[in-house]
PDB file of C-alpha atoms in Angstrom:
ATOM      1  CA  MET A   1      -8.837 -11.454  21.970  1.00 37.00           C
ATOM      2  CA  SER A   2      -9.618 -10.376  25.515  1.00 36.00           C
ATOM      3  CA  ASP A   3      -7.836 -13.132  27.433  1.00 42.00           C
ATOM      4  CA  PHE A   4      -4.148 -12.338  27.111  1.00 45.00           C
ATOM      5  CA  SER A   5      -2.635 -15.448  28.599  1.00 66.00           C
ATOM      6  CA  THR A   6       0.417 -15.265  26.363  1.00 86.00           C
ATOM      7  CA  ASN A   7       3.319 -13.027  27.322  1.00 94.00           C
ATOM      8  CA  VAL A   8       4.935 -11.088  24.495  1.00 96.00           C
ATOM      9  CA  LEU A   9       8.599 -10.228  24.973  1.00 98.00           C
ATOM     10  CA  ILE A  10      10.789  -7.941  22.899  1.00 98.00           C
ATOM     11  CA  VAL A  11      14.528  -8.547  23.330  1.00 98.00           C
ATOM     12  CA  ASP A  12      16.793  -5.967  21.683  1.00 97.00           C
ATOM     13  CA  ASP A  13      19.755  -3.954  22.973  1.00 96.00           C
ATOM     14  CA  ASP A  14      18.594  -0.764  21.198  1.00 96.00           C
ATOM     15  CA  PRO A  15      16.171   1.308  23.353  1.00 97.00           C
ATOM     16  CA  ALA A  16      14.719   3.046  20.277  1.00 97.00           C
ATOM     17  CA  VAL A  17      13.896  -0.324  18.681  1.00 97.00           C
ATOM     18  CA  LEU A  18      12.339  -1.556  21.933  1.00 98.00           C
ATOM     19  CA  PHE A  19      10.120   1.538  22.055  1.00 98.00           C
ATOM     20  CA  LEU A  20       9.132   1.341  18.383  1.00 98.00           C
ATOM     21  CA  HIS A  21       8.366  -2.384  18.462  1.00 98.00           C
ATOM     22  CA  LYS A  22       6.323  -2.008  21.655  1.00 98.00           C
ATOM     23  CA  VAL A  23       4.241   0.757  20.015  1.00 97.00           C
ATOM     24  CA  ILE A  24       3.685  -1.374  16.878  1.00 97.00           C
ATOM     25  CA  ILE A  25       2.709  -4.482  18.878  1.00 96.00           C
ATOM     26  CA  LYS A  26       0.267  -2.524  21.046  1.00 96.00           C
ATOM     27  CA  GLY A  27      -1.082  -0.489  18.115  1.00 96.00           C
ATOM     28  CA  GLY A  28      -1.602  -3.631  16.053  1.00 95.00           C
ATOM     29  CA  LYS A  29      -3.561  -5.148  18.939  1.00 93.00           C
ATOM     30  CA  LEU A  30      -1.251  -8.148  19.186  1.00 93.00           C
ATOM     31  CA  HIS A  31      -0.825  -7.593  22.932  1.00 93.00           C
ATOM     32  CA  PRO A  32      -1.680  -4.711  25.287  1.00 94.00           C
ATOM     33  CA  ALA A  33       1.485  -4.903  27.394  1.00 94.00           C
ATOM     34  CA  PRO A  34       4.543  -6.456  25.742  1.00 97.00           C
ATOM     35  CA  LEU A  35       7.573  -6.800  28.017  1.00 98.00           C
ATOM     36  CA  THR A  36      10.804  -5.231  26.818  1.00 98.00           C
ATOM     37  CA  PHE A  37      14.346  -6.336  27.608  1.00 98.00           C
ATOM     38  CA  ALA A  38      17.461  -4.425  26.567  1.00 97.00           C
ATOM     39  CA  ASP A  39      19.548  -7.064  28.364  1.00 96.00           C
ATOM     40  CA  PRO A  40      19.217 -10.566  26.892  1.00 96.00           C
ATOM     41  CA  GLU A  41      20.446 -12.100  30.156  1.00 96.00           C
ATOM     42  CA  ALA A  42      17.559 -10.434  32.027  1.00 97.00           C
ATOM     43  CA  ALA A  43      15.182 -11.776  29.383  1.00 97.00           C
ATOM     44  CA  LEU A  44      16.577 -15.282  29.843  1.00 97.00           C
ATOM     45  CA  THR A  45      16.113 -15.046  33.611  1.00 97.00           C
ATOM     46  CA  HIS A  46      12.508 -13.874  33.163  1.00 97.00           C
ATOM     47  CA  ILE A  47      11.716 -16.665  30.712  1.00 97.00           C
ATOM     48  CA  LEU A  48      13.227 -19.376  32.909  1.00 96.00           C
ATOM     49  CA  ASP A  49      11.465 -17.973  35.993  1.00 96.00           C
ATOM     50  CA  HIS A  50       8.133 -18.334  34.150  1.00 94.00           C
ATOM     51  CA  ASP A  51       8.765 -21.784  32.673  1.00 95.00           C
ATOM     52  CA  SER A  52       5.537 -23.598  33.544  1.00 92.00           C
ATOM     53  CA  PRO A  53       3.052 -25.759  31.629  1.00 90.00           C
ATOM     54  CA  LEU A  54       0.540 -22.885  31.713  1.00 88.00           C
ATOM     55  CA  SER A  55       2.977 -20.337  30.312  1.00 92.00           C
ATOM     56  CA  ARG A  56       3.075 -19.215  26.692  1.00 94.00           C
ATOM     57  CA  MET A  57       5.623 -16.731  25.390  1.00 96.00           C
ATOM     58  CA  LEU A  58       6.045 -15.058  22.028  1.00 97.00           C
ATOM     59  CA  ILE A  59       9.534 -13.590  21.820  1.00 98.00           C
ATOM     60  CA  PHE A  60      10.689 -11.028  19.270  1.00 98.00           C
ATOM     61  CA  LEU A  61      14.445 -11.550  19.361  1.00 98.00           C
ATOM     62  CA  ASP A  62      17.338  -9.556  17.920  1.00 97.00           C
ATOM     63  CA  ILE A  63      20.449 -11.456  16.798  1.00 95.00           C
ATOM     64  CA  ASN A  64      23.331  -9.055  17.377  1.00 93.00           C
ATOM     65  CA  MET A  65      23.514  -8.023  21.036  1.00 94.00           C
ATOM     66  CA  PRO A  66      26.425  -7.596  23.447  1.00 89.00           C
ATOM     67  CA  ARG A  67      27.255 -10.229  26.092  1.00 89.00           C
ATOM     68  CA  LEU A  68      24.625 -12.704  24.858  1.00 95.00           C
ATOM     69  CA  SER A  69      23.635 -12.886  21.194  1.00 96.00           C
ATOM     70  CA  GLY A  70      20.197 -13.916  20.027  1.00 97.00           C
ATOM     71  CA  TRP A  71      21.660 -17.255  18.944  1.00 97.00           C
ATOM     72  CA  GLU A  72      23.196 -17.826  22.384  1.00 97.00           C
ATOM     73  CA  LEU A  73      19.903 -16.938  24.043  1.00 97.00           C
ATOM     74  CA  LEU A  74      18.117 -19.409  21.773  1.00 97.00           C
ATOM     75  CA  ASP A  75      20.621 -22.129  22.659  1.00 97.00           C
ATOM     76  CA  GLN A  76      19.857 -21.510  26.342  1.00 97.00           C
ATOM     77  CA  LEU A  77      16.100 -21.577  25.735  1.00 97.00           C
ATOM     78  CA  GLU A  78      16.213 -24.772  23.704  1.00 96.00           C
ATOM     79  CA  SER A  79      18.219 -26.551  26.408  1.00 97.00           C
ATOM     80  CA  GLN A  80      16.577 -25.081  29.536  1.00 97.00           C
ATOM     81  CA  VAL A  81      12.887 -24.381  28.855  1.00 96.00           C
ATOM     82  CA  ASN A  82      11.051 -27.547  29.833  1.00 95.00           C
ATOM     83  CA  HIS A  83       7.383 -26.605  30.187  1.00 95.00           C
ATOM     84  CA  ALA A  84       6.470 -23.273  28.604  1.00 93.00           C
ATOM     85  CA  ASP A  85       5.113 -23.023  25.070  1.00 95.00           C
ATOM     86  CA  VAL A  86       7.629 -20.669  23.451  1.00 96.00           C
ATOM     87  CA  LYS A  87       7.597 -19.232  19.937  1.00 97.00           C
ATOM     88  CA  VAL A  88      10.385 -16.975  18.661  1.00 98.00           C
ATOM     89  CA  ILE A  89      10.453 -14.510  15.804  1.00 97.00           C
ATOM     90  CA  MET A  90      13.919 -13.316  14.908  1.00 97.00           C
ATOM     91  CA  VAL A  91      13.812  -9.585  14.154  1.00 95.00           C
ATOM     92  CA  THR A  92      17.139  -8.383  12.863  1.00 92.00           C
ATOM     93  CA  SER A  93      18.945  -5.861  10.737  1.00 91.00           C
ATOM     94  CA  SER A  94      21.281  -8.638   9.594  1.00 85.00           C
ATOM     95  CA  LEU A  95      21.286  -9.180   5.850  1.00 85.00           C
ATOM     96  CA  ASP A  96      23.509 -12.245   6.175  1.00 89.00           C
ATOM     97  CA  LYS A  97      21.827 -15.152   4.365  1.00 93.00           C
ATOM     98  CA  SER A  98      23.552 -17.601   6.712  1.00 95.00           C
ATOM     99  CA  ASP A  99      21.431 -16.181   9.567  1.00 94.00           C
ATOM    100  CA  ARG A 100      18.241 -17.177   7.732  1.00 93.00           C
ATOM    101  CA  VAL A 101      19.671 -20.647   7.149  1.00 95.00           C
ATOM    102  CA  LYS A 102      20.740 -20.952  10.788  1.00 95.00           C
ATOM    103  CA  ALA A 103      17.261 -19.906  11.960  1.00 95.00           C
ATOM    104  CA  LYS A 104      15.800 -23.019  10.330  1.00 94.00           C
ATOM    105  CA  GLU A 105      17.877 -25.170  12.726  1.00 95.00           C
ATOM    106  CA  TYR A 106      15.952 -23.973  15.788  1.00 97.00           C
ATOM    107  CA  ARG A 107      12.632 -25.582  16.680  1.00 95.00           C
ATOM    108  CA  LEU A 108      11.496 -22.490  18.605  1.00 97.00           C
ATOM    109  CA  ILE A 109      11.845 -20.076  15.663  1.00 97.00           C
ATOM    110  CA  MET A 110       8.615 -19.595  13.756  1.00 96.00           C
ATOM    111  CA  ASP A 111       9.700 -16.691  11.542  1.00 95.00           C
ATOM    112  CA  PHE A 112      12.588 -14.410  10.553  1.00 95.00           C
ATOM    113  CA  TRP A 113      11.858 -10.713   9.913  1.00 95.00           C
ATOM    114  CA  GLU A 114      13.939  -7.687   9.029  1.00 94.00           C
ATOM    115  CA  LYS A 115      13.859  -4.666  11.343  1.00 95.00           C
ATOM    116  CA  PRO A 116      11.819  -2.760  12.026  1.00 94.00           C
ATOM    117  CA  LEU A 117       8.542  -4.524  12.749  1.00 95.00           C
ATOM    118  CA  THR A 118       5.693  -3.273  10.612  1.00 96.00           C
ATOM    119  CA  ASP A 119       1.932  -3.104  11.047  1.00 96.00           C
ATOM    120  CA  GLU A 120       1.721  -5.645   8.213  1.00 96.00           C
ATOM    121  CA  ASN A 121       3.999  -8.075  10.120  1.00 96.00           C
ATOM    122  CA  ILE A 122       1.695  -7.853  13.132  1.00 96.00           C
ATOM    123  CA  SER A 123      -1.521  -8.225  11.097  1.00 95.00           C
ATOM    124  CA  GLU A 124      -0.170 -11.332   9.374  1.00 95.00           C
ATOM    125  CA  LEU A 125       1.004 -12.752  12.687  1.00 95.00           C
ATOM    126  CA  ILE A 126      -2.423 -12.266  14.281  1.00 93.00           C
ATOM    127  CA  GLU A 127      -4.017 -14.101  11.349  1.00 93.00           C
ATOM    128  CA  LYS A 128      -1.487 -16.911  11.750  1.00 93.00           C
ATOM    129  CA  ILE A 129      -1.474 -17.407  15.541  1.00 91.00           C
ATOM    130  CA  GLY A 130      -4.174 -15.117  16.922  1.00 83.00           C
ATOM    131  CA  ASP A 131      -5.950 -17.920  18.794  1.00 85.00           C
ATOM    132  CA  TRP A 132      -2.687 -18.995  20.405  1.00 88.00           C
ATOM    133  CA  ILE A 133      -1.940 -15.429  21.502  1.00 82.00           C
ATOM    134  CA  GLY A 134      -5.408 -14.691  22.837  1.00 75.00           C
ATOM    135  CA  GLY A 135      -5.791 -17.836  24.862  1.00 57.00           C
TER     136      GLY A 135
END
């Protein structure tokens, strides 16, 4: 997995979670340089600015954030991303079963995990989509 043509983004309003998830993603060799966004609006701008047919993005997305929730960000992505290959994993502390049900309504969501990310999550993800990540 030497050709990292896929961008990995972590979107969460908690700086400690951003740091921890970045360490786990790098340590698990999913990606050497995941991008972190504490502001979901900044993440949306970045994603839309890089919306091209050659762009692939794996987004680890929190649900409960101020100003723009994970669901609202997803709504924007589903309506505005036209070219990029985007996959989203919801990573949340929410125990609300309705969130899991709602996640199934979004074509971009590939999985729904509880915080925090674990080494096991990353290992399983690499087995599942490692070729897609690595190029």
